[in-house]
XYZ file of N, CA and C in Angstrom:
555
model
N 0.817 -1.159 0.000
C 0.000 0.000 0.000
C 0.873 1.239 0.000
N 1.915 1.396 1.196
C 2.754 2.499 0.767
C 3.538 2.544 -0.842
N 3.590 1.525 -1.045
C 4.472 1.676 -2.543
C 3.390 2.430 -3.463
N 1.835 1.726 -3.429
C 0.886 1.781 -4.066
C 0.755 3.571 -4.218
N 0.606 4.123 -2.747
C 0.412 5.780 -2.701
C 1.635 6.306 -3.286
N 2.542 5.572 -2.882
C 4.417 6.125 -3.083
C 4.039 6.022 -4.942
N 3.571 5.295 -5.607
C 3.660 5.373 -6.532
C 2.675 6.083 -7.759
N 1.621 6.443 -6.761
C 0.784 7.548 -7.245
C 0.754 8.768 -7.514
N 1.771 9.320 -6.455
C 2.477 10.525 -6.409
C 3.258 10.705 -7.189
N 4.109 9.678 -7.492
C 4.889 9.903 -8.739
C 4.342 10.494 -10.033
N 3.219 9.595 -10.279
C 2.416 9.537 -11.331
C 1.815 11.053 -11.546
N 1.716 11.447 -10.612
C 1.085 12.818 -10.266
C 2.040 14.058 -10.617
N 3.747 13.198 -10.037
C 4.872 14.439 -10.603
C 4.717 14.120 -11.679
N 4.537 13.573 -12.355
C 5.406 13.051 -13.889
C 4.265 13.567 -14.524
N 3.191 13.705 -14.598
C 2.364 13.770 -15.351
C 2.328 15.868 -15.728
N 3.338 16.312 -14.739
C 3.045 17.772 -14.941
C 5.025 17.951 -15.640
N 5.144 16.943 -15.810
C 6.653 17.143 -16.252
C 6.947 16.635 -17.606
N 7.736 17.087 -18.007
C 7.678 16.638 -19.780
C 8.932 15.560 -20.096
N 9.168 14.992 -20.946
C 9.936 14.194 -21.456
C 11.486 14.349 -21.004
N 11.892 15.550 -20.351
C 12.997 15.528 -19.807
C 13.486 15.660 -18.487
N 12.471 15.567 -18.131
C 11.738 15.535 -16.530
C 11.907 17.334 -15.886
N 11.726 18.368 -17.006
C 11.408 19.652 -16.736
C 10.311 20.013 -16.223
N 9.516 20.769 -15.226
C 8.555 20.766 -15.558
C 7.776 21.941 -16.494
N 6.629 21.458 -16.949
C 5.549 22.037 -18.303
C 5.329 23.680 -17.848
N 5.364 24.445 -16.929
C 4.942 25.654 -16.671
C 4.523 25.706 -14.401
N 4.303 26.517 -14.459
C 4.026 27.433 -13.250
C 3.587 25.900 -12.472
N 3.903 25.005 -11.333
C 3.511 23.993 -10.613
C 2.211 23.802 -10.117
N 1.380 25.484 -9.374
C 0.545 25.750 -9.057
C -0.739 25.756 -10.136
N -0.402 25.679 -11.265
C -1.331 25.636 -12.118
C -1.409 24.265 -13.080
N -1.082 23.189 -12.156
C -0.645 21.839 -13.131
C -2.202 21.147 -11.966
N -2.933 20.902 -13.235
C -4.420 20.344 -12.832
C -4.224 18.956 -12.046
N -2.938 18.472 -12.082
C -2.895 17.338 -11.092
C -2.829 17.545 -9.569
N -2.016 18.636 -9.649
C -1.798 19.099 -8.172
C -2.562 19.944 -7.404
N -3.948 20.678 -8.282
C -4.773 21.064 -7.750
C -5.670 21.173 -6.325
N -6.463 19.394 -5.904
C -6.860 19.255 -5.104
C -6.030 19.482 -3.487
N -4.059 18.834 -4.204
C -3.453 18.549 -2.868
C -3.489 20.499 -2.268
N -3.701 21.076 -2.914
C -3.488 22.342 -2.831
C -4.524 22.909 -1.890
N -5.747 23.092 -2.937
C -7.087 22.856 -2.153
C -7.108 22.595 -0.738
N -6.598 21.542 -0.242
C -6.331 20.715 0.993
C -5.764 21.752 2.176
N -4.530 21.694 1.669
C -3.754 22.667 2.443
C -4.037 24.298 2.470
N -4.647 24.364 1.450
C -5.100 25.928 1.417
C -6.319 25.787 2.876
N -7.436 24.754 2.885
C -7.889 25.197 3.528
C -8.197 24.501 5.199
N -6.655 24.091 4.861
C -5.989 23.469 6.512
C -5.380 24.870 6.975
N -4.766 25.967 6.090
C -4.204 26.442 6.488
C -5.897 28.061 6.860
N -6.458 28.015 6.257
C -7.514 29.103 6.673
C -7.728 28.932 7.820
N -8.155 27.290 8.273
C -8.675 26.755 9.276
C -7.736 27.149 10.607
N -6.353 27.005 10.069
C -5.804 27.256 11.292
C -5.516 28.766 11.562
N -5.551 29.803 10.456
C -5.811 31.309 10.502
C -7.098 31.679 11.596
N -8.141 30.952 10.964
C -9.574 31.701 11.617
C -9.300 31.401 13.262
N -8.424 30.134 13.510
C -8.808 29.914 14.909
C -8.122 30.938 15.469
N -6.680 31.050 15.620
C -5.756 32.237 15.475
C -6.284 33.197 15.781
N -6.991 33.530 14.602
C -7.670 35.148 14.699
C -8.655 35.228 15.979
N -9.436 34.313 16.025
C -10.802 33.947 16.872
C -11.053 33.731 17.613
N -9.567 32.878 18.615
C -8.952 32.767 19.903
C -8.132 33.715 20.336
N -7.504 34.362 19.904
C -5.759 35.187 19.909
C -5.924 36.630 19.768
N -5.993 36.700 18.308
C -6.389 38.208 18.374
C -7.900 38.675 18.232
N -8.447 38.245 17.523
C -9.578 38.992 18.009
C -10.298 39.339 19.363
N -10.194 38.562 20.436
C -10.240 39.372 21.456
C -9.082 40.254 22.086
N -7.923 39.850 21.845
C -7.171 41.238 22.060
C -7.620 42.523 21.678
N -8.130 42.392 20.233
C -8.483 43.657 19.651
C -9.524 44.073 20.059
N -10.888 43.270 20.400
C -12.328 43.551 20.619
C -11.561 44.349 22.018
N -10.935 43.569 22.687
C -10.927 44.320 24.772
C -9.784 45.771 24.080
N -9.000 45.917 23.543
C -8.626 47.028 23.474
C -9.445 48.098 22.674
N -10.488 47.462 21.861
C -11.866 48.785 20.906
C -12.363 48.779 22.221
N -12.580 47.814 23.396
C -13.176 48.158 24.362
C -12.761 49.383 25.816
N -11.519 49.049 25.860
C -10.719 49.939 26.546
C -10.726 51.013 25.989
N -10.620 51.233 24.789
C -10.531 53.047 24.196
C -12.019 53.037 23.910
N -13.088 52.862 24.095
C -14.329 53.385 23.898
C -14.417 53.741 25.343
N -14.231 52.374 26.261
C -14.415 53.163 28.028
C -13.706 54.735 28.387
N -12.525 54.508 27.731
C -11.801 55.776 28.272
C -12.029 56.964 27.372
N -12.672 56.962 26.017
C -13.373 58.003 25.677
C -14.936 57.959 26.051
N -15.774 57.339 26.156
C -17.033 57.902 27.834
C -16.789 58.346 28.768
N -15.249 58.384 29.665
C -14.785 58.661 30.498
C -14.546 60.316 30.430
N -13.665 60.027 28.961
C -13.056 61.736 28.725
C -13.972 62.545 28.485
N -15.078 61.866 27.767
C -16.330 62.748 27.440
C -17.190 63.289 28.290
N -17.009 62.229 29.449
C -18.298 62.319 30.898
C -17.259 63.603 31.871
N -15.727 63.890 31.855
C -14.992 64.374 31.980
C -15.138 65.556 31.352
N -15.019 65.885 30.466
C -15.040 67.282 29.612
C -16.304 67.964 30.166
N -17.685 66.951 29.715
C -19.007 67.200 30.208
C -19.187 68.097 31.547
N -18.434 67.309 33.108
C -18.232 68.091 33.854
C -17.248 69.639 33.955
N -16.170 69.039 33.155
C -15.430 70.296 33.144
C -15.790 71.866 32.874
N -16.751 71.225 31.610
C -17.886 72.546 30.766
C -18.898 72.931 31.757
N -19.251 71.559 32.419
C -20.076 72.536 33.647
C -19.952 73.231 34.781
N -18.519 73.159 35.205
C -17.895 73.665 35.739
C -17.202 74.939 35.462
N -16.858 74.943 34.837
C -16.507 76.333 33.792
C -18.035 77.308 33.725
N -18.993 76.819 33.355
C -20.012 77.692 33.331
C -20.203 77.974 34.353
N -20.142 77.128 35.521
C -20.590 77.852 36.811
C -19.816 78.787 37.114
N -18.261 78.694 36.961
C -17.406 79.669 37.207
C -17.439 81.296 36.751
N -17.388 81.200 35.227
C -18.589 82.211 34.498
C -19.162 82.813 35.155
N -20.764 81.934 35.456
C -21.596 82.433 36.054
C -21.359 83.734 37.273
N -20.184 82.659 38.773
C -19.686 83.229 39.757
C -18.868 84.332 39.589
N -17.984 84.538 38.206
C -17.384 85.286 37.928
C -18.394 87.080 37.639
N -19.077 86.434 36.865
C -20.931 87.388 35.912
C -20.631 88.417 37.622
N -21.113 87.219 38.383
C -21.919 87.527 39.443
C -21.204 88.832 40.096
N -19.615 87.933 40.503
C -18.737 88.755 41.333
C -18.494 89.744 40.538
N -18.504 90.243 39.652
C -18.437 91.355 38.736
C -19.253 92.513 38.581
N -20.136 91.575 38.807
C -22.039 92.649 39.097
C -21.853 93.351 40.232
N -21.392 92.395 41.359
C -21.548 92.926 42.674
C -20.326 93.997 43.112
N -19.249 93.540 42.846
C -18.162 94.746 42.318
C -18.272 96.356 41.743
N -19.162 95.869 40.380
C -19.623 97.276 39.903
C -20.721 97.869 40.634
N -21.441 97.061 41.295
C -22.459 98.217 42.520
C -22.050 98.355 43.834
N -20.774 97.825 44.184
C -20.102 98.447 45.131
C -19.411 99.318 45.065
N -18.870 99.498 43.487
C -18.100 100.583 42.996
C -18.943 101.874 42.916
N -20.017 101.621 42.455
C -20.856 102.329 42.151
C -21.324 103.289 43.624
N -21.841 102.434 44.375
C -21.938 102.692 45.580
C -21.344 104.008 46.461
N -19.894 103.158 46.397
C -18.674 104.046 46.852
C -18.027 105.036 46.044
N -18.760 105.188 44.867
C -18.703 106.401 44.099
C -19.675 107.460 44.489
N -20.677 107.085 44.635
C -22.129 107.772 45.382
C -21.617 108.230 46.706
N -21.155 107.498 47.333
C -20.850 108.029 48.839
C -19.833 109.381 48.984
N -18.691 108.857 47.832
C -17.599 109.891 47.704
C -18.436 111.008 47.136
N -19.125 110.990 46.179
C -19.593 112.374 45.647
C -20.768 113.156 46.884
N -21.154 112.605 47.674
C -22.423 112.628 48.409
C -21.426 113.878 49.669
N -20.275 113.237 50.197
C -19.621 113.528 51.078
C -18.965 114.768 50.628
N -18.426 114.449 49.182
C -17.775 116.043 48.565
C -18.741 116.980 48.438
N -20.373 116.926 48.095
C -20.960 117.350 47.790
C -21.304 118.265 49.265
N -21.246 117.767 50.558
C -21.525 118.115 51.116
C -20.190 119.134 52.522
N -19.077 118.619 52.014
C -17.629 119.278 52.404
C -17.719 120.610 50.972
N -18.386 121.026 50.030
C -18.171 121.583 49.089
C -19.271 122.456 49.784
N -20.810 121.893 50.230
C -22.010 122.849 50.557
C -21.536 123.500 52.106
N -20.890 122.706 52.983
C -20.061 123.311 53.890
C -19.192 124.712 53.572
N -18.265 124.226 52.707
C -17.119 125.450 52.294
C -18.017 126.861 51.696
N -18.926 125.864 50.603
C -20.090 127.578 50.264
C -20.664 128.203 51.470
N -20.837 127.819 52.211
C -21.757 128.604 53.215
C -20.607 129.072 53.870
N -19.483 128.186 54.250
C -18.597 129.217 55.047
C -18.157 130.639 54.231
N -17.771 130.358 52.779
C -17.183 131.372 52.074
C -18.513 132.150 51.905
N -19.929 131.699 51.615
C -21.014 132.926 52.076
C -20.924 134.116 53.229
N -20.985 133.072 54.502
C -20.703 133.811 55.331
C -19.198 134.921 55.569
N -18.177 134.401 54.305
C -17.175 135.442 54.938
C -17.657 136.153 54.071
N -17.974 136.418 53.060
C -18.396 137.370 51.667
C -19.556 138.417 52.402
N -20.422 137.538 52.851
C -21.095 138.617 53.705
C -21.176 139.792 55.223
N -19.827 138.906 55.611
C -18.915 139.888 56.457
C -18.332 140.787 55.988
N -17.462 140.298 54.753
C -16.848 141.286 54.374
C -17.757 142.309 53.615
N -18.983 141.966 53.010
C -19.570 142.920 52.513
C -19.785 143.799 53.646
N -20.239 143.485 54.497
C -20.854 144.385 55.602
C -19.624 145.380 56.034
N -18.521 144.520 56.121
C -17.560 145.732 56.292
C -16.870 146.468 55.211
N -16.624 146.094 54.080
C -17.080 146.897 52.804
C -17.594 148.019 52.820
N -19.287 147.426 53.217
C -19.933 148.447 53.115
C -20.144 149.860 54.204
N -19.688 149.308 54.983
C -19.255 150.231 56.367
C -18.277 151.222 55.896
N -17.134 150.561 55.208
C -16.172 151.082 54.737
C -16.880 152.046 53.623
N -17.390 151.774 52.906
C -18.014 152.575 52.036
C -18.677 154.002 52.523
N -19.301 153.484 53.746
C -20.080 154.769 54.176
C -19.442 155.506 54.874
N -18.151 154.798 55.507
C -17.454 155.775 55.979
C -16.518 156.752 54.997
N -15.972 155.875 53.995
C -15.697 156.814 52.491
C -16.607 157.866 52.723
N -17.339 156.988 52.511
C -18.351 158.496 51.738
C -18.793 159.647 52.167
N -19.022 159.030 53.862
C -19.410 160.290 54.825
C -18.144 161.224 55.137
N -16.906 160.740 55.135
C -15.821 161.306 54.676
C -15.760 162.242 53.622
N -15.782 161.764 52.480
C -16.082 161.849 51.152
C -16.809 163.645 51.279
N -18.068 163.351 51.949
C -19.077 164.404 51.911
C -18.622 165.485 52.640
N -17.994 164.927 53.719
C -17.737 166.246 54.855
C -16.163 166.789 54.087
N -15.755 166.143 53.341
C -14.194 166.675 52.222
C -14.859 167.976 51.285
N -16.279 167.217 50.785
C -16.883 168.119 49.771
C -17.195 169.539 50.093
N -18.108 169.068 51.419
C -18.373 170.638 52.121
C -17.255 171.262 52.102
N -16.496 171.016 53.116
C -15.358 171.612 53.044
C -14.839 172.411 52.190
N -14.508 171.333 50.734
C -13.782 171.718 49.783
C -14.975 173.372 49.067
N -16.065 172.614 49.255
C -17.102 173.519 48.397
C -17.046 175.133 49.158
N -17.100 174.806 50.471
C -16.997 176.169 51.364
C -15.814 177.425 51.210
N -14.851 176.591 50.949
C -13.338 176.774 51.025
C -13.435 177.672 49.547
N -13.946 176.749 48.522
C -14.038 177.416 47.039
C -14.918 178.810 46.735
N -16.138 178.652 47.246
C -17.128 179.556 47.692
C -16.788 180.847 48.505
N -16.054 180.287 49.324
C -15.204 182.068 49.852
C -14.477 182.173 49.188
N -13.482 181.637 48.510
C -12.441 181.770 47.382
C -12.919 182.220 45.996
N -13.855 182.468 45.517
C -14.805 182.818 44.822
C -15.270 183.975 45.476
N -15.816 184.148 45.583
C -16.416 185.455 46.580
C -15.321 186.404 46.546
N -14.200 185.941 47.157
C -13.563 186.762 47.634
C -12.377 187.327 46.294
N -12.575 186.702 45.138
C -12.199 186.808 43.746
C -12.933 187.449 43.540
N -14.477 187.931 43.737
C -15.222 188.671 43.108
C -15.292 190.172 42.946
N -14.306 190.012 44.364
C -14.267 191.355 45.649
C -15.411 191.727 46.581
N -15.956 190.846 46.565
C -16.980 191.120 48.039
C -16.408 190.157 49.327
N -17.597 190.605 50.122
C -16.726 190.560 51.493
C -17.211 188.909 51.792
N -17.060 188.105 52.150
C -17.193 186.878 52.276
C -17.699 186.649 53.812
N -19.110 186.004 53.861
C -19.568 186.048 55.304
C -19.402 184.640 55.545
N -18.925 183.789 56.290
C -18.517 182.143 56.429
C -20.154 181.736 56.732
N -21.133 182.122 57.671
C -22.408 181.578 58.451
C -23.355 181.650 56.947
N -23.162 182.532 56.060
C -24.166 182.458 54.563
C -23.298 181.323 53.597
N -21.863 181.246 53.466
C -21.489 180.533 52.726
C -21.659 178.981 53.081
N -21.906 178.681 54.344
C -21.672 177.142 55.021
C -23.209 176.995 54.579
N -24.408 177.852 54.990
C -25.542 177.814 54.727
C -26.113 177.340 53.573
N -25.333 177.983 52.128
C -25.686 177.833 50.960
C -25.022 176.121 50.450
N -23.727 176.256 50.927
C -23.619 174.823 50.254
C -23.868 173.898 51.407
N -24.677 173.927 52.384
C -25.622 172.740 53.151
C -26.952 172.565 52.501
N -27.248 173.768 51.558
C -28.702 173.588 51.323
C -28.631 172.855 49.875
N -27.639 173.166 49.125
C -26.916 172.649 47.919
C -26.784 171.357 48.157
N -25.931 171.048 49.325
C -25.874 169.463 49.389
C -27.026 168.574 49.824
N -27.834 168.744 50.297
C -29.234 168.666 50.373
C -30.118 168.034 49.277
N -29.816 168.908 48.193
C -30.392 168.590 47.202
C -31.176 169.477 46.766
């Protein structure tokens, strides 16, 4: 029986080999050797798929699995981060609001206080303006009553000086008389 197979195989080389024991073209394409091919082609798939099906494919499935977990992770991550950030925002909005009406505030107070160190200073500088008017005007009347009793004077003084340019006799009790009644009005 081994000779029998041993000698089938032969039959099988020889038959793709030519008269000088060359062989006829490409081995893989010699219709005798076809099936043994066949065979092994799909001994050898068989032992690929298991390979793949035992070996790596779950390596690969648990690592698509590991990077999908850890991007839900990064995503559920970011998710909080963004909401966190908005709240911050928000607290920021807030503390900002409350800032500008404290500013605001203490702008009001400062002007409120100047406003009223300023209505202080007017009334004091009223009151000196109206002192000094009063003595001004004191001053004034004393000018003036000065002023008036210079005039008589001067007018009396001129009036006999006159008169007495005229060549008449100059009486002082008619001349004081006339320019009192003159100043009069």
């Amino acid at each position: 029986m081994a000779t029998e197979s041993h000698g089938a195989a032969s039959d099988v080389v020889s038959a793709c080999l030519d008269a000088n024991g060359s062989a006829l073209g490409m081995p893989q394409l010699c219709g005798e050797w076809v099936w043994n091919q066949v065979f092994w082609l799909v001994i050898a798939l068989v032992v690929i798929y298991f390979v793949l099906a035992r070996i790596a494919l779950p390596r690969i499935a648990s690592v698509l699995a590991e990077r999908q977990g850890t991007i839900t992770n990064d995503i559920a991550a970011a998710e909080e981060l963004k909401r966190k950030a908005k709240e911050a925002e928000a607290a920021y909005e807030q503390a900002l609001a409350d800032a500008r009406s404290e500013a605001q505030a203490i702008a009001q107070k400062t002007r409120d206080a100047i406003k009223a160190d300023l209505d202080k200073a007017l009334a004091k500088a009223d009151v000196e303006i109206g002192e000094k008017t009063a003595e001004s005007e004191k001053a004034i009347a004393e000018i003036r009553a000065s002023a008036m009793e210079n005039v008589e004077v001067v007018a009396k003084d001129t009036a006999e000086a006159i008169v007495a340019a005229l060549g008449g006799k100059v009486d002082a009790g008619k001349v004081a008389t006339a320019v009192a009644s003159r100043m009069k009005g």
